[in-house]
CSV table of C-alpha atoms in Angstrom, one decimal:
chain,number,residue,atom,x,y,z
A,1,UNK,CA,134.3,223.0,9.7
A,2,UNK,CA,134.8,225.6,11.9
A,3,UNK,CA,133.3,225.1,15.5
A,4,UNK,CA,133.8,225.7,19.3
A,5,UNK,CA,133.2,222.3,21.2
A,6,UNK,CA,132.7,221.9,25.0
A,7,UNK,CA,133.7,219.2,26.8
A,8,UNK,CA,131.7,217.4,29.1
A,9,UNK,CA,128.7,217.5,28.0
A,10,UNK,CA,126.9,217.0,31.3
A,11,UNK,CA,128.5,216.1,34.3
A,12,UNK,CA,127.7,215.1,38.0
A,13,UNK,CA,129.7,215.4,41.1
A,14,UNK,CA,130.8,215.4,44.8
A,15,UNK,CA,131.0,218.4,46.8
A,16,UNK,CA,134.2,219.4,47.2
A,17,UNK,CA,136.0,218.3,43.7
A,18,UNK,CA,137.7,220.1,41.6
A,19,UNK,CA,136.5,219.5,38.0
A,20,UNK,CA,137.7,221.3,34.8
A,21,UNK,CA,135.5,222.6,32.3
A,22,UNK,CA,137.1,222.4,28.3
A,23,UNK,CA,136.3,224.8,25.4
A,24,UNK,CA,138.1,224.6,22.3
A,25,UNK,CA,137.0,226.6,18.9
A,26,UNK,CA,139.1,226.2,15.5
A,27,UNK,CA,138.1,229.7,14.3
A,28,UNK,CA,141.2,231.3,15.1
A,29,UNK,CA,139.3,233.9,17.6
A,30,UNK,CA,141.1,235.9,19.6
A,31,UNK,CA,137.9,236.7,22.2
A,32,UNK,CA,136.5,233.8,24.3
A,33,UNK,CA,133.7,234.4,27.2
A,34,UNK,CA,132.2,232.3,29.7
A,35,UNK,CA,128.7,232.8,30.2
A,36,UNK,CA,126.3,230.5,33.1
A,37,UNK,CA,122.5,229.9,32.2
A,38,UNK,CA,120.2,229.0,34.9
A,39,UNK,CA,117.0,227.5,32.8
A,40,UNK,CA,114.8,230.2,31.7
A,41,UNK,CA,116.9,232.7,32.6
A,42,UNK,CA,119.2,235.2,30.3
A,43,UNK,CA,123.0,234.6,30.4
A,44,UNK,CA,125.6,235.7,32.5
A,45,UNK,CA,129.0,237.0,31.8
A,46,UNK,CA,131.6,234.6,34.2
A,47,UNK,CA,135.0,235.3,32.3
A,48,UNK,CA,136.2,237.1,28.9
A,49,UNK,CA,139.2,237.0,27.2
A,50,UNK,CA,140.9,239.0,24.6
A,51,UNK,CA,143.7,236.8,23.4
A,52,UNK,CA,146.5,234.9,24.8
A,53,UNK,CA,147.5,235.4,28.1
A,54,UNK,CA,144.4,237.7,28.8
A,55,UNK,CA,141.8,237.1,31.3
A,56,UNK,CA,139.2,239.0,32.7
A,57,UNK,CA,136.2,238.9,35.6
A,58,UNK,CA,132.7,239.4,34.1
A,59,UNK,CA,129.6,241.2,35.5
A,60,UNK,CA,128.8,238.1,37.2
A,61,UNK,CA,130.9,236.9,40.8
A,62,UNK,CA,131.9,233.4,39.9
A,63,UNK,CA,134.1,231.5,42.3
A,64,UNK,CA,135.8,229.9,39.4
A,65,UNK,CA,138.6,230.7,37.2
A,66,UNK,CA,140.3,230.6,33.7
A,67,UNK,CA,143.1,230.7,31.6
A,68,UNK,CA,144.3,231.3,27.9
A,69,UNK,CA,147.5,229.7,27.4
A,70,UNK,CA,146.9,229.2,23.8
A,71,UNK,CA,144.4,230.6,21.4
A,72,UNK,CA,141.9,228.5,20.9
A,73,UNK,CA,141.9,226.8,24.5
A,74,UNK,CA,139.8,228.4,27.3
A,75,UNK,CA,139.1,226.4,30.4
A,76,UNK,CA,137.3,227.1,33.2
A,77,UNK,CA,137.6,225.4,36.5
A,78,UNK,CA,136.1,225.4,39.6
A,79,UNK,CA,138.8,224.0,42.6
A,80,UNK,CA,135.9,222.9,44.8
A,81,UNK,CA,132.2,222.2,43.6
A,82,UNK,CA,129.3,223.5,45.3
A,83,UNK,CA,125.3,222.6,44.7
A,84,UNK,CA,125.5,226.6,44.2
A,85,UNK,CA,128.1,225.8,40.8
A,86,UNK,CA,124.7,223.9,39.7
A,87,UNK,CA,124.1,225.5,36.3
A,88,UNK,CA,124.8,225.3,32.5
A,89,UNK,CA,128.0,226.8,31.2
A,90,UNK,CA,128.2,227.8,27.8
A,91,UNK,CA,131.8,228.6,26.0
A,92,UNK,CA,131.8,231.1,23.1
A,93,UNK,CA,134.3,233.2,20.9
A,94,UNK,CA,134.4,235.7,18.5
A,95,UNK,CA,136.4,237.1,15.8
A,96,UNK,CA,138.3,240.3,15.8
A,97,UNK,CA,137.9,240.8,11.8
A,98,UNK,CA,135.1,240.9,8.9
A,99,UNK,CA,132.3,243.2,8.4
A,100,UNK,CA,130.4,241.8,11.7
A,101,UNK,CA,133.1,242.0,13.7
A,102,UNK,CA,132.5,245.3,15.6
A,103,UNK,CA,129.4,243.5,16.3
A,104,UNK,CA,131.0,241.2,18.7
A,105,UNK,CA,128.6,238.3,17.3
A,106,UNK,CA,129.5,235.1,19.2
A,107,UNK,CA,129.6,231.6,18.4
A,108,UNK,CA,128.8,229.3,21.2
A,109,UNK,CA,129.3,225.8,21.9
A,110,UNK,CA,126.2,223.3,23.0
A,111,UNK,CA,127.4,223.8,26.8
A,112,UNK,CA,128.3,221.9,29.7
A,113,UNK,CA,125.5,220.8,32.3
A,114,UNK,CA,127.2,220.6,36.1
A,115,UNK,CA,125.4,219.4,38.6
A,116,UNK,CA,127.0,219.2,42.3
A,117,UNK,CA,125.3,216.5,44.7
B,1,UNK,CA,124.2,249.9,33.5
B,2,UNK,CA,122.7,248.5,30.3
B,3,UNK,CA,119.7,246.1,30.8
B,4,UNK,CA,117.5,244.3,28.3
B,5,UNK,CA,114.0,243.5,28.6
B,6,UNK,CA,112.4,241.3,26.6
B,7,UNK,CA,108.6,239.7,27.2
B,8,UNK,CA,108.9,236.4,29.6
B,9,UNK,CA,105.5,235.0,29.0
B,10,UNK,CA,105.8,232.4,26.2
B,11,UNK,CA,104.1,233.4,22.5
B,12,UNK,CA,102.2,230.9,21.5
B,13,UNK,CA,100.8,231.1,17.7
B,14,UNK,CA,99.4,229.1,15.4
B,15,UNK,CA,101.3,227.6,12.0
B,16,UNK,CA,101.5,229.9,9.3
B,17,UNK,CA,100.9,233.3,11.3
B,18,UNK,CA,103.3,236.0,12.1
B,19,UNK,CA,104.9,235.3,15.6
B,20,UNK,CA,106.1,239.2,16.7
B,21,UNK,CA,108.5,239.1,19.6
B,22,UNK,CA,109.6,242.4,21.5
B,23,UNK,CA,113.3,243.6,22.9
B,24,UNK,CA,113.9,246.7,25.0
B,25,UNK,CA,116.6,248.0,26.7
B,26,UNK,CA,117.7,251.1,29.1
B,27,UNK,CA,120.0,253.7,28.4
B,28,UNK,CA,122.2,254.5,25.6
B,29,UNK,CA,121.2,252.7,22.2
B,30,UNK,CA,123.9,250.4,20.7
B,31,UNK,CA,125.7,250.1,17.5
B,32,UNK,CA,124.6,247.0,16.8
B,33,UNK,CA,121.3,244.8,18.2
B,34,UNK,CA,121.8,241.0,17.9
B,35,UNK,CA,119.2,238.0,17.9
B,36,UNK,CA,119.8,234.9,18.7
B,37,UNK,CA,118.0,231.3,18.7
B,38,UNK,CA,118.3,228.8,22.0
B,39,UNK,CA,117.0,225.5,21.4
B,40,UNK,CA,116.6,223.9,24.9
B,41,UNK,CA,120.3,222.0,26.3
B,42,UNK,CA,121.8,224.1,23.7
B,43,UNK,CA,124.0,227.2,23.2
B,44,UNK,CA,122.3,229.9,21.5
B,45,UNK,CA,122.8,229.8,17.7
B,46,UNK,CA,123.1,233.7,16.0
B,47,UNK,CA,120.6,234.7,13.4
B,48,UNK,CA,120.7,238.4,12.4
B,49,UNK,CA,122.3,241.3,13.3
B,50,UNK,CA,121.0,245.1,12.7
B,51,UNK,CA,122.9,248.2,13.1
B,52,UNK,CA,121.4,252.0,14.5
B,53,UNK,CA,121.6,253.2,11.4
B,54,UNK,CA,119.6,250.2,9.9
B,55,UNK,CA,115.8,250.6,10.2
B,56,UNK,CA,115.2,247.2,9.0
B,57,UNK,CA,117.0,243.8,8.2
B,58,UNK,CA,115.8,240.8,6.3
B,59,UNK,CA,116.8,237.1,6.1
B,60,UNK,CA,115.0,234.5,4.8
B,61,UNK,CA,111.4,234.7,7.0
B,62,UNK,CA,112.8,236.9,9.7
B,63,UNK,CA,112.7,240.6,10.2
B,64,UNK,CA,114.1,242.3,12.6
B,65,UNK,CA,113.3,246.4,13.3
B,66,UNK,CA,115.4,249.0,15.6
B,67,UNK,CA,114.2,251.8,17.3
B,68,UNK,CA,116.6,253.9,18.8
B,69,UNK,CA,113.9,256.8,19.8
B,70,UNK,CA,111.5,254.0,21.4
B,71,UNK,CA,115.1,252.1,22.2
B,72,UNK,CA,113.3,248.8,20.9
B,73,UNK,CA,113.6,245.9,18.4
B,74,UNK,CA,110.9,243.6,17.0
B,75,UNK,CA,112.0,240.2,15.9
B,76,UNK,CA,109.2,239.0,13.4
B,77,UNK,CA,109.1,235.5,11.9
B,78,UNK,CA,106.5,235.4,8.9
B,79,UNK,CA,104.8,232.0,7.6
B,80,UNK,CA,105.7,230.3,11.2
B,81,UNK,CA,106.0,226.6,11.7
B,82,UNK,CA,106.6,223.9,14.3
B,83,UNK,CA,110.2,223.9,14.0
B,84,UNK,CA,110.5,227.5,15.2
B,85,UNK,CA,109.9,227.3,17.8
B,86,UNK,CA,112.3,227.6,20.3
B,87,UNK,CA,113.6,230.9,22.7
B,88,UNK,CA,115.0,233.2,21.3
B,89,UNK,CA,117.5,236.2,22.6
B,90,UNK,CA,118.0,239.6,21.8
B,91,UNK,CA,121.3,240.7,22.8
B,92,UNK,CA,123.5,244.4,22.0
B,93,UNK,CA,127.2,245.0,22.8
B,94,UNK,CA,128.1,247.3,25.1
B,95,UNK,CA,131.4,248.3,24.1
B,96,UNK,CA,134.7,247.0,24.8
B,97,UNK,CA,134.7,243.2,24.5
B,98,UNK,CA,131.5,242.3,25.9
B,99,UNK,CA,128.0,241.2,24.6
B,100,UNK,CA,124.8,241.0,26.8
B,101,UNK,CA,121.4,239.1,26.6
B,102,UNK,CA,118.1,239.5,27.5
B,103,UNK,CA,116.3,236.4,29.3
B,104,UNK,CA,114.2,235.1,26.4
B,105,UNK,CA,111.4,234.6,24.7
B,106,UNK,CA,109.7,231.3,24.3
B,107,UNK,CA,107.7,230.8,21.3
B,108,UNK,CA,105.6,227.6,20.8
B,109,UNK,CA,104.0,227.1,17.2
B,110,UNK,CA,101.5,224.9,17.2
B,111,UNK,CA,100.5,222.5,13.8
């Protein structure tokens, strides 16, 4: 079944590490964003990309960065963690083809919960 | 720039009735106007899409309208229950590769 999957889940750390954040869809899409949630607020646009070797800043400063190496891989990482980088990150892609696909309708994955002590 | 409003006090409605939830935004109307469901810990799931030239779209028990003169959507759910309940997201693209959302609305349904 076609899916995007995030990986962790939830995690907790230090100040100061460096954690990676993994997204992985099996759609085949060629756009994948970044978006954080802080609870009960709307999302925010971190990173987009368009397809391999593409990457671009969203609306939203993030001290954290990405890359697309291959198409259905888009990591995020963050080199060193602060209490600020508290938040929910949610993954999400979509498809450059169909009859939706001017849309821009995304697909998301369940998130990642980070929480910097 | 383009900003979405929607209502952030919670709807709170009883089984079976019509839960009416409201989306506006500022400036140029899209092409398209998206809702989407967030259950809480979750990534928002899509559930309908409606285009400018669409005055209404149907699914199931939802309905969504589009208003480019008001610049407005209504997201209805008809014959409610518990398991609606949830926040949900109206969201438009604004050109180019990027999609943006309003903050939610939080509907409760109560049994």
């Amino acid at each position: 079944e076609a899916d995007i999957y995030q990986t962790p889940r939830y995690l907790v750390i230090g100040t100061g590490k460096k954690i990676t954040l993994e997204c992985s869809q099996t759609m085949g899409h060629d756009k994948m964003y970044w978006y954080q949630q802080d609870p009960g607020m709307e999302l925010h646009l971190i990173h987009y990309s368009y397809g391999v070797n593409s990457t671009e800043k969203g609306d939203l400063s993030s001290e954290s960065t990405v890359s697309r190496i291959r198409t259905e891989h888009f990591p995020l990482t963050l080199e060193s963690a602060r209490p600020s980088h508290t938040s929910q990150y949610l993954c999400a892609s979509a498809g450059t083809s169909g009859p939706s696909s001017g849309a821009n309708v995304l697909t998301f994955g369940a998130g990642s919960r980070l929480t910097v002590l | 720039s383009q900003k979405i409003e929607q209502n952030s006090e919670a709807l709170n409605i009883q089984e079976g009735k019509t839960a009416t939830l409201t989306c506006n935004y500022t400036n140029y109307s899209p092409a398209y106007l998206q809702w989407y469901r967030q259950d809480p810990g979750r990534g928002p799931v899509f559930l309908l899409l409606i285009r400018e030239n669409e005055k209404e779209k149907r699914k199931e028990r939802l309905k969504v309208t589009f208003d480019t003169t008001l610049k407005q959507s209504l997201f209805h759910i008809t014959a409610s229950q518990p398991a609606d309940s949830a926040t949900y997201l109206c969201a438009l693209h604004t050109g180019g590769f990027k999609t943006i959302f309003g903050a939610g609305t939080r509907l409760f349904v109560k049994a």
